[in-house]
Tab-separated table of C-alpha atoms in Angstrom:
chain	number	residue	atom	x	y	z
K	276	UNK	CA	-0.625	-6.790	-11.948
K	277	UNK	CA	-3.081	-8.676	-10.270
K	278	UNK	CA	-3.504	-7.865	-6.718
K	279	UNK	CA	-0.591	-5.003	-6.571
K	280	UNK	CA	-1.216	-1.460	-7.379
K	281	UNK	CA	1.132	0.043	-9.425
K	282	UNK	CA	2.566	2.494	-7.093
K	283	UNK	CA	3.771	-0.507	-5.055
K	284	UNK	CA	5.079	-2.393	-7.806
K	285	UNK	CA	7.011	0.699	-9.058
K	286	UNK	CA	8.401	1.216	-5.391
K	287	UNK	CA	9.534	-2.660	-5.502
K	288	UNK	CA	11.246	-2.377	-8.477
K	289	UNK	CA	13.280	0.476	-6.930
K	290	UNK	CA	14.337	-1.585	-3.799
K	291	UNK	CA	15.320	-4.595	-5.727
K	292	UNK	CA	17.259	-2.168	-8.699
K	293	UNK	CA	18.481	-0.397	-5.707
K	294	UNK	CA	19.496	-3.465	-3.599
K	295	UNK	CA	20.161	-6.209	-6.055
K	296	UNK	CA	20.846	-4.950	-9.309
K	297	UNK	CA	19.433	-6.035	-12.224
K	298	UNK	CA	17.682	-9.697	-12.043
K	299	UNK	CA	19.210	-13.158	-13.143
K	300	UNK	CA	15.465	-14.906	-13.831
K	301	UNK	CA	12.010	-14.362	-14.625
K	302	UNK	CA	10.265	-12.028	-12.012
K	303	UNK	CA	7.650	-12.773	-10.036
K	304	UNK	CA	5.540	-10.543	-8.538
K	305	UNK	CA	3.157	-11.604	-5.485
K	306	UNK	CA	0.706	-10.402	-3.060
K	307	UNK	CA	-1.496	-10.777	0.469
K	308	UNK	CA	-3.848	-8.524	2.137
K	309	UNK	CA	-4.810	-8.229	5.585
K	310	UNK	CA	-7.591	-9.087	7.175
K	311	UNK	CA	-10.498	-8.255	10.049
K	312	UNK	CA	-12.337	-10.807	12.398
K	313	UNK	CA	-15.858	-9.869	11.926
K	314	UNK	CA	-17.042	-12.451	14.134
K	315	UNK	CA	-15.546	-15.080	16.876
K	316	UNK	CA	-12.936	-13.744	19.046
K	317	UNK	CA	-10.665	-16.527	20.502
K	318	UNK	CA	-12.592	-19.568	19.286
K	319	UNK	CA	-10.402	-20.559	15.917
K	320	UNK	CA	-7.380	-22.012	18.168
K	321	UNK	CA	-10.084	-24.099	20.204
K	322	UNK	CA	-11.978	-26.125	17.498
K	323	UNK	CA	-14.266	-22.845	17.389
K	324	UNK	CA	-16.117	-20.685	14.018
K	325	UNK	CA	-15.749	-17.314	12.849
K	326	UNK	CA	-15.935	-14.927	10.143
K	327	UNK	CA	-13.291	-12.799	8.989
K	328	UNK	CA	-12.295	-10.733	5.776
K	329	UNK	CA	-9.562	-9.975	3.710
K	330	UNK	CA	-9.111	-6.041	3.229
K	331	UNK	CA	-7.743	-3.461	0.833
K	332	UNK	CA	-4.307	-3.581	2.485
K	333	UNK	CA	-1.875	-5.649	1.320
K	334	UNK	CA	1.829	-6.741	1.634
K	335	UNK	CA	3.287	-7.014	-1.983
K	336	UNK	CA	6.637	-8.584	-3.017
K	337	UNK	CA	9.027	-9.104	-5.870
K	338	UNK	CA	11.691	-11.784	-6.465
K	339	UNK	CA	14.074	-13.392	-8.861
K	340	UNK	CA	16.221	-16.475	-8.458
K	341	UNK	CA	19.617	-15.400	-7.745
K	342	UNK	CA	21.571	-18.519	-8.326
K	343	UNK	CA	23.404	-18.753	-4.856
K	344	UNK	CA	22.160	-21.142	-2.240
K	345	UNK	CA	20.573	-18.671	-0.495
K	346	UNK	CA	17.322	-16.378	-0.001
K	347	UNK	CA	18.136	-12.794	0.297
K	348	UNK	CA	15.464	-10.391	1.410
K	349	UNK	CA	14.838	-6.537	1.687
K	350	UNK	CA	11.766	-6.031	4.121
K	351	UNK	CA	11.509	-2.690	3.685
K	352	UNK	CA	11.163	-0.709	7.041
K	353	UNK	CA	12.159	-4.079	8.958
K	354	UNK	CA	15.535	-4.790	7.588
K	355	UNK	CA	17.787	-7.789	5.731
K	356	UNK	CA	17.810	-11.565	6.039
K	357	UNK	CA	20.255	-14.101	4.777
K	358	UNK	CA	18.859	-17.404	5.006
K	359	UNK	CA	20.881	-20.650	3.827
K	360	UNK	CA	18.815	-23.350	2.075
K	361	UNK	CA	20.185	-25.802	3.869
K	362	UNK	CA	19.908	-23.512	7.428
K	363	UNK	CA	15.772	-24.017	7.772
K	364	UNK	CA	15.436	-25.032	11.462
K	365	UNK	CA	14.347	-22.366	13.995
K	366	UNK	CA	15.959	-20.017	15.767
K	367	UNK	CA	14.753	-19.163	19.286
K	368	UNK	CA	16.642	-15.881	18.236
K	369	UNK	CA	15.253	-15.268	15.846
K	370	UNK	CA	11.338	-15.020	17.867
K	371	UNK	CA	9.670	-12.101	16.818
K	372	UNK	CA	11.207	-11.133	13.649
K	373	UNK	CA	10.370	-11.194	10.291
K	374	UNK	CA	12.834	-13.211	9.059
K	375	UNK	CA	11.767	-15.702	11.051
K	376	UNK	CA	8.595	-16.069	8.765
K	377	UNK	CA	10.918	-15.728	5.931
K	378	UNK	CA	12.794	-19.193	7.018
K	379	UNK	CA	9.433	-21.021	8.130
K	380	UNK	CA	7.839	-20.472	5.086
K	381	UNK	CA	10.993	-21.366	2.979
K	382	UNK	CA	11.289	-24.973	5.608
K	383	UNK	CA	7.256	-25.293	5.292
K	384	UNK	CA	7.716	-25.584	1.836
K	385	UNK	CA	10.529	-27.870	1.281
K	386	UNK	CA	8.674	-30.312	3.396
K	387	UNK	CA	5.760	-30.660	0.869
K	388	UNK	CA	7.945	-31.480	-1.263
K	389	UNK	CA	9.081	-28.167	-3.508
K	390	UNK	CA	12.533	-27.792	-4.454
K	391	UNK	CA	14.041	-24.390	-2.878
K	392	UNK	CA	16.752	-22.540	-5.115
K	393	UNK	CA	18.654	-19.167	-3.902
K	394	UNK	CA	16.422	-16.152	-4.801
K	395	UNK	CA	16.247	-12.415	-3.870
K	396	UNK	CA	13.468	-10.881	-2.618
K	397	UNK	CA	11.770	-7.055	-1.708
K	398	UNK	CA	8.582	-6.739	0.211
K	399	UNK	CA	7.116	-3.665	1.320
K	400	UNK	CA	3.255	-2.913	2.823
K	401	UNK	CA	0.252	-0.548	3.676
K	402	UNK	CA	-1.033	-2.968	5.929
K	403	UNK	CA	-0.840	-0.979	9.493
K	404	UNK	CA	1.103	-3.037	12.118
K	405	UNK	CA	-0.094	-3.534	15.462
K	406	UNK	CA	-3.888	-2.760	14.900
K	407	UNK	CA	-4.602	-6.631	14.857
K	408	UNK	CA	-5.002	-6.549	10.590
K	409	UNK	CA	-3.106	-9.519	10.650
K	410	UNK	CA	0.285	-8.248	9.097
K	411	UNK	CA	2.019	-11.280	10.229
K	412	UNK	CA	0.050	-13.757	8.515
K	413	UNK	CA	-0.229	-11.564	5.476
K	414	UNK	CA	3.676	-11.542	5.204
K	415	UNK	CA	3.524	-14.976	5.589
K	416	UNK	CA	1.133	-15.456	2.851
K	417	UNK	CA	3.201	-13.441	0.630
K	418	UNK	CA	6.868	-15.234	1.304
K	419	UNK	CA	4.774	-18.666	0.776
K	420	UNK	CA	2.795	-17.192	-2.145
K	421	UNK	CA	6.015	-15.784	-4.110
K	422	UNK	CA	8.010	-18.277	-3.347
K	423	UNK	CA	6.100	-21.117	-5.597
K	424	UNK	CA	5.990	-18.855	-8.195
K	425	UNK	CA	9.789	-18.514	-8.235
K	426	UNK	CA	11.019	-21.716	-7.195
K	427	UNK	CA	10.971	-25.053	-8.938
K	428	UNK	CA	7.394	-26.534	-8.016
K	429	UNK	CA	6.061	-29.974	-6.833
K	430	UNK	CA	2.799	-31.444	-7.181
K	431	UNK	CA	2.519	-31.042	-2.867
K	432	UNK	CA	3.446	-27.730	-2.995
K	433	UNK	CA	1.022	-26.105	-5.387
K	434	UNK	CA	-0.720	-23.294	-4.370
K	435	UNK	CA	-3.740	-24.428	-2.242
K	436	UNK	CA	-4.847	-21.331	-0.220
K	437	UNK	CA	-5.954	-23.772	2.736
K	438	UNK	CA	-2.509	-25.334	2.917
K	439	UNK	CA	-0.689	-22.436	2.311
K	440	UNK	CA	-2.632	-20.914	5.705
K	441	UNK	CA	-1.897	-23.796	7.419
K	442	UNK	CA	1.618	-23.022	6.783
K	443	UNK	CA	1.984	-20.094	8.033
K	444	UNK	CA	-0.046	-20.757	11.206
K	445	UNK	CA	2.878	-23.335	12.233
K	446	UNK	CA	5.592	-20.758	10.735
K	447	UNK	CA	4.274	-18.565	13.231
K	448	UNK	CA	4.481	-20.627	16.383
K	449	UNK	CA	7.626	-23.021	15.887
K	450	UNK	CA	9.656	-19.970	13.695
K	451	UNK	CA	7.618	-16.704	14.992
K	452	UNK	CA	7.208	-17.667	19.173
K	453	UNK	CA	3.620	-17.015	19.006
K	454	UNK	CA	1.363	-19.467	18.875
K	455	UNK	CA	-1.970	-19.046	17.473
K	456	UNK	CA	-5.286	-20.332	15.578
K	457	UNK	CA	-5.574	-20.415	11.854
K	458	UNK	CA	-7.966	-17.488	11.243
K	459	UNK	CA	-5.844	-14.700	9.898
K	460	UNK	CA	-3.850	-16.682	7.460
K	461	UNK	CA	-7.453	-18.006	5.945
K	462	UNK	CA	-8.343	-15.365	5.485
K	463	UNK	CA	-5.796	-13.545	3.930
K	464	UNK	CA	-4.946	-16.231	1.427
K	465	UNK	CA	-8.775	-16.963	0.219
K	466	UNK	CA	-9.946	-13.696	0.167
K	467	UNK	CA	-13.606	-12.173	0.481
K	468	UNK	CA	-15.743	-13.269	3.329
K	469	UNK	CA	-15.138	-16.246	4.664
K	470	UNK	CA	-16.859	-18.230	7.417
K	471	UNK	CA	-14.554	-20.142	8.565
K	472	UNK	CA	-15.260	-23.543	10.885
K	473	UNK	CA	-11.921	-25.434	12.948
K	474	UNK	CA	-13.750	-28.661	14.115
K	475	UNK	CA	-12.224	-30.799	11.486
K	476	UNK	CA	-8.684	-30.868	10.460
K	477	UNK	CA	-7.992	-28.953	7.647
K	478	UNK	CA	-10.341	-26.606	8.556
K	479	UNK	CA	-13.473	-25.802	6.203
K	480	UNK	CA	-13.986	-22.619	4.327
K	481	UNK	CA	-17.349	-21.206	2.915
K	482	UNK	CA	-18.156	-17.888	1.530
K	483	UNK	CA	-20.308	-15.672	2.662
K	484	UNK	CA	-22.111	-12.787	0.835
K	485	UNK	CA	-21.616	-9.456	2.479
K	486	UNK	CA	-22.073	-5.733	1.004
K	487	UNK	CA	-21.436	-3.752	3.992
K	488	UNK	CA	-23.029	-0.458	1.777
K	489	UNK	CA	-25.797	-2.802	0.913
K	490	UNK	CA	-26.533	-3.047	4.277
K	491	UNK	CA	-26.349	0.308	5.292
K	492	UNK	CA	-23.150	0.066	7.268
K	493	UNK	CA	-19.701	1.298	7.198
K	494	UNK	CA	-17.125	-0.550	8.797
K	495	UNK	CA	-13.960	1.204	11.031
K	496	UNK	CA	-10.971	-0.367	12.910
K	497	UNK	CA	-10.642	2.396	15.431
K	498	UNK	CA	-6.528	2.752	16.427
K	499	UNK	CA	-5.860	2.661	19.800
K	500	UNK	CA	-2.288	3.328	19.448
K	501	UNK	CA	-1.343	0.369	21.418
K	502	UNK	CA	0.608	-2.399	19.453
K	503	UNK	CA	-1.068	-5.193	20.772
K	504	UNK	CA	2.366	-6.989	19.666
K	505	UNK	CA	4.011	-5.580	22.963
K	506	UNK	CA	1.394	-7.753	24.706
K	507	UNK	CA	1.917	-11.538	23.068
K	508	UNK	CA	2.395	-12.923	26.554
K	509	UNK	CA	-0.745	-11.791	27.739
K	510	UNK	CA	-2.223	-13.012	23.953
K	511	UNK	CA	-1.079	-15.983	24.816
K	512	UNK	CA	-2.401	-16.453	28.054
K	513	UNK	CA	-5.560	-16.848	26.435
K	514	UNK	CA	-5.542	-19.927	24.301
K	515	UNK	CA	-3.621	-21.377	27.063
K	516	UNK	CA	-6.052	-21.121	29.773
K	517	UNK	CA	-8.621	-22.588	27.267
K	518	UNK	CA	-6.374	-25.123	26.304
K	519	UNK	CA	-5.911	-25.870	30.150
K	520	UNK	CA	-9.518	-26.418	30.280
K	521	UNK	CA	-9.482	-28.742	28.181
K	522	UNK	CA	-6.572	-31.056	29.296
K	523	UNK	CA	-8.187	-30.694	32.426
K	524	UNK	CA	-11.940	-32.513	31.616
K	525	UNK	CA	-9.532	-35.291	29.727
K	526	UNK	CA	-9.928	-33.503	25.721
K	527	UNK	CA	-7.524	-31.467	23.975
K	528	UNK	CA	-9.478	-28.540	23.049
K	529	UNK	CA	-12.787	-26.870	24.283
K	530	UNK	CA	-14.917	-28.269	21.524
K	531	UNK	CA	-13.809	-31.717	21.883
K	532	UNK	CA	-15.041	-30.702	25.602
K	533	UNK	CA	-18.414	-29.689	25.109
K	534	UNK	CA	-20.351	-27.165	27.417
K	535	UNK	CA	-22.575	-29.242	29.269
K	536	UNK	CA	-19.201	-30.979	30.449
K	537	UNK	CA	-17.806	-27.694	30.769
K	538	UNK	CA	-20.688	-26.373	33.713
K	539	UNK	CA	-21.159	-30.207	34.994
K	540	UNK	CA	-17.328	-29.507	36.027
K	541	UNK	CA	-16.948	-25.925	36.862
K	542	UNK	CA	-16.346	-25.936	40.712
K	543	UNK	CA	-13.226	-28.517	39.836
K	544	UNK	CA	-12.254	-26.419	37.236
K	545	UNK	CA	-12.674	-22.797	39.487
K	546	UNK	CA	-10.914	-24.549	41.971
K	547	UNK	CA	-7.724	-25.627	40.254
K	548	UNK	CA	-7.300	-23.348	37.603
K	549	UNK	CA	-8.733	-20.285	38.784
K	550	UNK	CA	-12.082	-17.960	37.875
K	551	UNK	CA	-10.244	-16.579	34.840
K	552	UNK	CA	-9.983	-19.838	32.768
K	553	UNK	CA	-13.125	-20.430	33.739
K	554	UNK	CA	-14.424	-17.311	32.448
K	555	UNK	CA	-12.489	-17.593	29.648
K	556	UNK	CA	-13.842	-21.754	28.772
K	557	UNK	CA	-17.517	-19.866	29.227
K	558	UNK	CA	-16.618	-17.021	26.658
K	559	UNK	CA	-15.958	-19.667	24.052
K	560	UNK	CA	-18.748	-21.742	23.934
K	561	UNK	CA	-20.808	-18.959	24.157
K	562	UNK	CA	-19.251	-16.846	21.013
K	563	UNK	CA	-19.477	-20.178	19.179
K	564	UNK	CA	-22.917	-20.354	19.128
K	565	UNK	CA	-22.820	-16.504	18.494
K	566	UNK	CA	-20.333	-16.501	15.600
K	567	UNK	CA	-23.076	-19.440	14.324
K	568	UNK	CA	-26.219	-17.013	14.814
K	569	UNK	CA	-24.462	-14.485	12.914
K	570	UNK	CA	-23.580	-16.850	10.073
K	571	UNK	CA	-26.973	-17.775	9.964
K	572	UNK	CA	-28.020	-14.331	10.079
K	573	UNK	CA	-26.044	-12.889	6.993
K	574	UNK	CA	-26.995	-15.630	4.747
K	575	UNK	CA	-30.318	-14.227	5.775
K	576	UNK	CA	-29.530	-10.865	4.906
K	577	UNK	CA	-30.638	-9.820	8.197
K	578	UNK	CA	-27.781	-7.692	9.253
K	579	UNK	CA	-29.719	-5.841	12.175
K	580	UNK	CA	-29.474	-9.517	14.359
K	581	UNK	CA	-25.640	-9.692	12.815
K	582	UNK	CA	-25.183	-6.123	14.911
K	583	UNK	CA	-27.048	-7.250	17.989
K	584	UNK	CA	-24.607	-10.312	17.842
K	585	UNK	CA	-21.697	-8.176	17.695
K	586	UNK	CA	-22.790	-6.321	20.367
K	587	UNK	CA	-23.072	-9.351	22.918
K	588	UNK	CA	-19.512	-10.473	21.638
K	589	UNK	CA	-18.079	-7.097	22.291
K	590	UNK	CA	-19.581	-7.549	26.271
K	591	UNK	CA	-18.343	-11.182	26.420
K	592	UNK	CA	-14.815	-9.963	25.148
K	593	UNK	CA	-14.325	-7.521	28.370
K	594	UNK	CA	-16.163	-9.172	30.539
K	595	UNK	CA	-15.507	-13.003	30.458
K	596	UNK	CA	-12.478	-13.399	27.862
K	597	UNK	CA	-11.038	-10.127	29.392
K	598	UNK	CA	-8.977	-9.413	26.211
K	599	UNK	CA	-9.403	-5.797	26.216
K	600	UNK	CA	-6.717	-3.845	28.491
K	601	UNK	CA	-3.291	-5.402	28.762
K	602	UNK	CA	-2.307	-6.114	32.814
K	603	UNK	CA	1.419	-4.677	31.930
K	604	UNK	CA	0.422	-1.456	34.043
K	605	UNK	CA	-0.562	-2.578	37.044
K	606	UNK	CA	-1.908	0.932	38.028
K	607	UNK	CA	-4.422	0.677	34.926
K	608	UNK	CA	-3.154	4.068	34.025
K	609	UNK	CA	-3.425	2.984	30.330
K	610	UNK	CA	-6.498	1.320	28.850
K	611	UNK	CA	-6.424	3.035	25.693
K	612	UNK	CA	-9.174	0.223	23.942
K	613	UNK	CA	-11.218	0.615	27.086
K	614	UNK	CA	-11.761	4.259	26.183
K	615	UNK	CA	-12.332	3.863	22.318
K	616	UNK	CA	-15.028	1.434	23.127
K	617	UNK	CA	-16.539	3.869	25.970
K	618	UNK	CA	-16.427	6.388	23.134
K	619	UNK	CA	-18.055	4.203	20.919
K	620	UNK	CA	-20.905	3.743	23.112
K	621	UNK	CA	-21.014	7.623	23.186
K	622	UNK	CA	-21.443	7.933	19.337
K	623	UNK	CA	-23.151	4.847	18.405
K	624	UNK	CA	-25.453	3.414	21.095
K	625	UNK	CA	-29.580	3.977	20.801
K	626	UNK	CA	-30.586	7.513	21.613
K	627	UNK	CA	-33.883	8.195	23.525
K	628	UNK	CA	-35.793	6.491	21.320
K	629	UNK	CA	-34.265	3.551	21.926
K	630	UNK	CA	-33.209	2.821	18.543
K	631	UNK	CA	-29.188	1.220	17.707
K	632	UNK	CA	-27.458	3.019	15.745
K	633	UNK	CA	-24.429	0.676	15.375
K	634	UNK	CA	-21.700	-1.840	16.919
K	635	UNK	CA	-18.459	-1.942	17.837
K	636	UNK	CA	-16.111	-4.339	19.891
K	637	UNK	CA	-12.885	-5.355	20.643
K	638	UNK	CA	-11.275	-6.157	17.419
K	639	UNK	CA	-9.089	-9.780	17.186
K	640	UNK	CA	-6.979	-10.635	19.519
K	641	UNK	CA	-7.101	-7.508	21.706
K	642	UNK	CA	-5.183	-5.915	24.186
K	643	UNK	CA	-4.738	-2.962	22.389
K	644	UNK	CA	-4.786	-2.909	18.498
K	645	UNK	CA	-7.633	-1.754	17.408
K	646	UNK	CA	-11.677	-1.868	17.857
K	647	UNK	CA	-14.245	-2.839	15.263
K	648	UNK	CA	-16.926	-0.450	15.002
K	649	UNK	CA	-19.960	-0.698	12.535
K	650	UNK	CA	-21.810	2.598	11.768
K	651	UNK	CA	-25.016	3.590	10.208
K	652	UNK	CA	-23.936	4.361	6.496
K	653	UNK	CA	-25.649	8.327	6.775
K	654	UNK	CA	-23.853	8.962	10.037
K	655	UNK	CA	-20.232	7.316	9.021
K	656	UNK	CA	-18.491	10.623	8.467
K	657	UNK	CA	-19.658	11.533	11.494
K	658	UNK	CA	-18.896	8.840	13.200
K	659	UNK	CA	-15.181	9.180	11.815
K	660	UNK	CA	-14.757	12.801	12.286
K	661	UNK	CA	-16.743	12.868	16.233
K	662	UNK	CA	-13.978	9.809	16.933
K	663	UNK	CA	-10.463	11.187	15.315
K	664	UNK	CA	-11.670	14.834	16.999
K	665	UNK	CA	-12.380	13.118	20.285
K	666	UNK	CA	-9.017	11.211	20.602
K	667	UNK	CA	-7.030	13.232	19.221
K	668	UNK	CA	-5.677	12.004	16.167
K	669	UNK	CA	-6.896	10.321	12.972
K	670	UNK	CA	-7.682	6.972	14.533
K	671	UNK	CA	-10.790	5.405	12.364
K	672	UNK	CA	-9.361	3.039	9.537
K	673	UNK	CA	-12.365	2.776	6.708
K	674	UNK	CA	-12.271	-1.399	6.426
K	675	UNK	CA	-12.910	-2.028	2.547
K	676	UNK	CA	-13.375	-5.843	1.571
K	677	UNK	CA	-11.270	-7.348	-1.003
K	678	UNK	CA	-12.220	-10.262	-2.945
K	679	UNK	CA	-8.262	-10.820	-3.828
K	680	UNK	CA	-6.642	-13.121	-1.285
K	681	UNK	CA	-2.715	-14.354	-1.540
K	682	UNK	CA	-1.478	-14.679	-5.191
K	683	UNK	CA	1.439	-14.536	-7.178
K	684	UNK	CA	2.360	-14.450	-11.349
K	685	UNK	CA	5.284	-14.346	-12.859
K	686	UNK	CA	6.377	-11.724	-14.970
K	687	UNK	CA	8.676	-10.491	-17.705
């Protein structure tokens, strides 16, 4: 089936056999992979760019109308919901849990207009949780993707990837408790390479062609076994100290601001909301015009400045946006990212001859997770084996692009 490997949809028909019996409608089977932020780190929720891309894991579902007036789903390895079609509001309860998505993507939907009907539902995933891969916003993709393929559709409800991300971004503040930009559901329900641009409202989407073995690269998320989920307070400290930028030079977001207006006001803006929003404000406007260079620079084919770029961002991140260790241990006794990007350094910075051999920094929206490391394509094993021996465990995820975004068929 399109966009779900057979092993999965064999292991999906066991959990709904297992958990529902035998079906009472048409199937339909549905899909969403995760994705990694290539470029831009904390610039989508401010008006910002960046580029991001859908991967090779994926969160894959199957569901059948159960004729009740309710949704039932198995999340397999994250429990049951029973949600009421006429019980769509949120739940502050409910913050942090999947089911949460579940009902936000079931209210989203009734609101443009699609007519809801009880249904039954199994999901399971290889998409790793709490390396920043976006698992949320692929789950969300998938509940919104399946459920237009099972329920009775409307003309505003058809399956626009844009809207559909759009979607899920609100599922997962008002529904989820955790506010956040657009990116990750873009890019998991278009698919590919996308360069992605939040000035305008609905965002546009353009893609971009990228061959990481054409360029000689190979692409890791290094695990730094530390959910960055344990950390959403500190996640969302950042767009809020941005955001209080901007409320505070009289706009509601930093590109509505503008950085002139930014630096014209930045002992009034030191002085009453501290150094680190200010650093912050600066780390935006300066990884827009980065996440724009490196645009520019892969429609160029000129991937050497897209690593250079990647480089400065990774410096920004830690120094300015400060997004790399988490401030829950006040003793800094764990910085677990800190150390796989010292390590990365180790492995992948120029030699004596000067000479890069790669890129790495911290990878979405830090604190934790995971760390984005590009290496040369005839060192990559050794990249991966010097880095899983060095920490201890099998940490480096190969990142593999998929051109398959959200999407859902129905099926005998």
């Amino acid at each position: 089936m399109r966009g779900v490997a057979k092993a999965a949809e064999r292991r999906l028909r066991e959990l709904f056999c297992a958990r529902f019996g035998e079906a009472r409608g048409p199937l339909a089977l549905a899909s969403a992979p995760g994705r990694v932020e290539l470029a831009g780190n904390h610039t989508d929720h401010q008006g910002g760019c960046t580029i991001s891309a859908a991967i090779d894991r994926r969160a894959c579902a199957l569901a059948a109308p159960n004729g009740t007036d309710e949704a039932r789903v198995l999340m397999d390895g994250f429990g049951e919901a029973r949600i009421r079609l006429g019980d769509l509001g949120p739940r502050e309860a409910e913050f942090g849990a999947s089911s949460a998505l579940v009902r936000g993507m079931m209210a989203a939907y009734a609101r443009a207009g699609g007519r809801l009907r009880g249904f039954d539902l199994v999901t399971c995933s290889d998409i790793p949780v709490g390396l920043g891969v976006s698992s949320s916003a692929a789950f969300e993709m998938l509940v919104g993707a399946v459920i237009r393929a099972v329920c009775e559709p409307a003309p505003r409800a058809s399956f626009d990837p844009t809207a559909l991300a759009l979607e899920g971004m609100r599922a997962e503040g008002a529904y989820f408790g955790k506010p956040s930009g657009a990116q990750d559901q873009l890019a998991s329900a278009h698919g590919g390479v996308v360069a992605l641009d939040f000035a305008d409202d609905p965002p546009q989407v353009s893609r971009l062609p990228l061959d990481l073995s054409s360029c000689g690269h190979a692409a890791f998320l290094v695990d730094c076994r530390c959910d960055h989920s344990r950390y959403t307070d500190e996640f969302n400290a950042v767009p809020a100290d941005m955001f209080a930028v901007a409320r505070l030079l009289g706009e509601r977001r930093l590109q509505d601001v503008g950085y002139p207006a930014l630096l014209r006001s930045l002992a009034d803006v030191r002085a009453k909301l501290g150094d680190r929003a200010a650093l912050r404000a600066i780390h935006y406007f300066e990884e827009e015009r980065r996440v724009r260079a490196q645009r520019r620079a892969l429609e160029a084919g000129d991937f050497a400045a897209f690593l250079r770029l990647v480089r400065a961002s990774g410096a920004s991140s830690a120094q300015f946006l400060q997004n790399v260790s988490p401030r829950g241990d006040a003793a800094g006794g764990r910085q677990p990212a800190a150390v796989v990007l010292a390590l990365c350094a180790h492995l992948l910075d120029g030699g004596s001859d000067g000479a890069e051999r790669g890129a790495y920094r911290i990878h979405g929206g830090g604190f934790g997770g995971s760390v984005l490391a590009f290496a040369p394509q005839a060192k990559a094993e050794e990249f991966r084996r010097s880095m899983d021996g060095l920490l201890g465990y099998e940490a480096c995820l190969p990142v593999v692009v998929s051109p398959q975004g959200a999407c859902a068929e129905r099926i005998a």
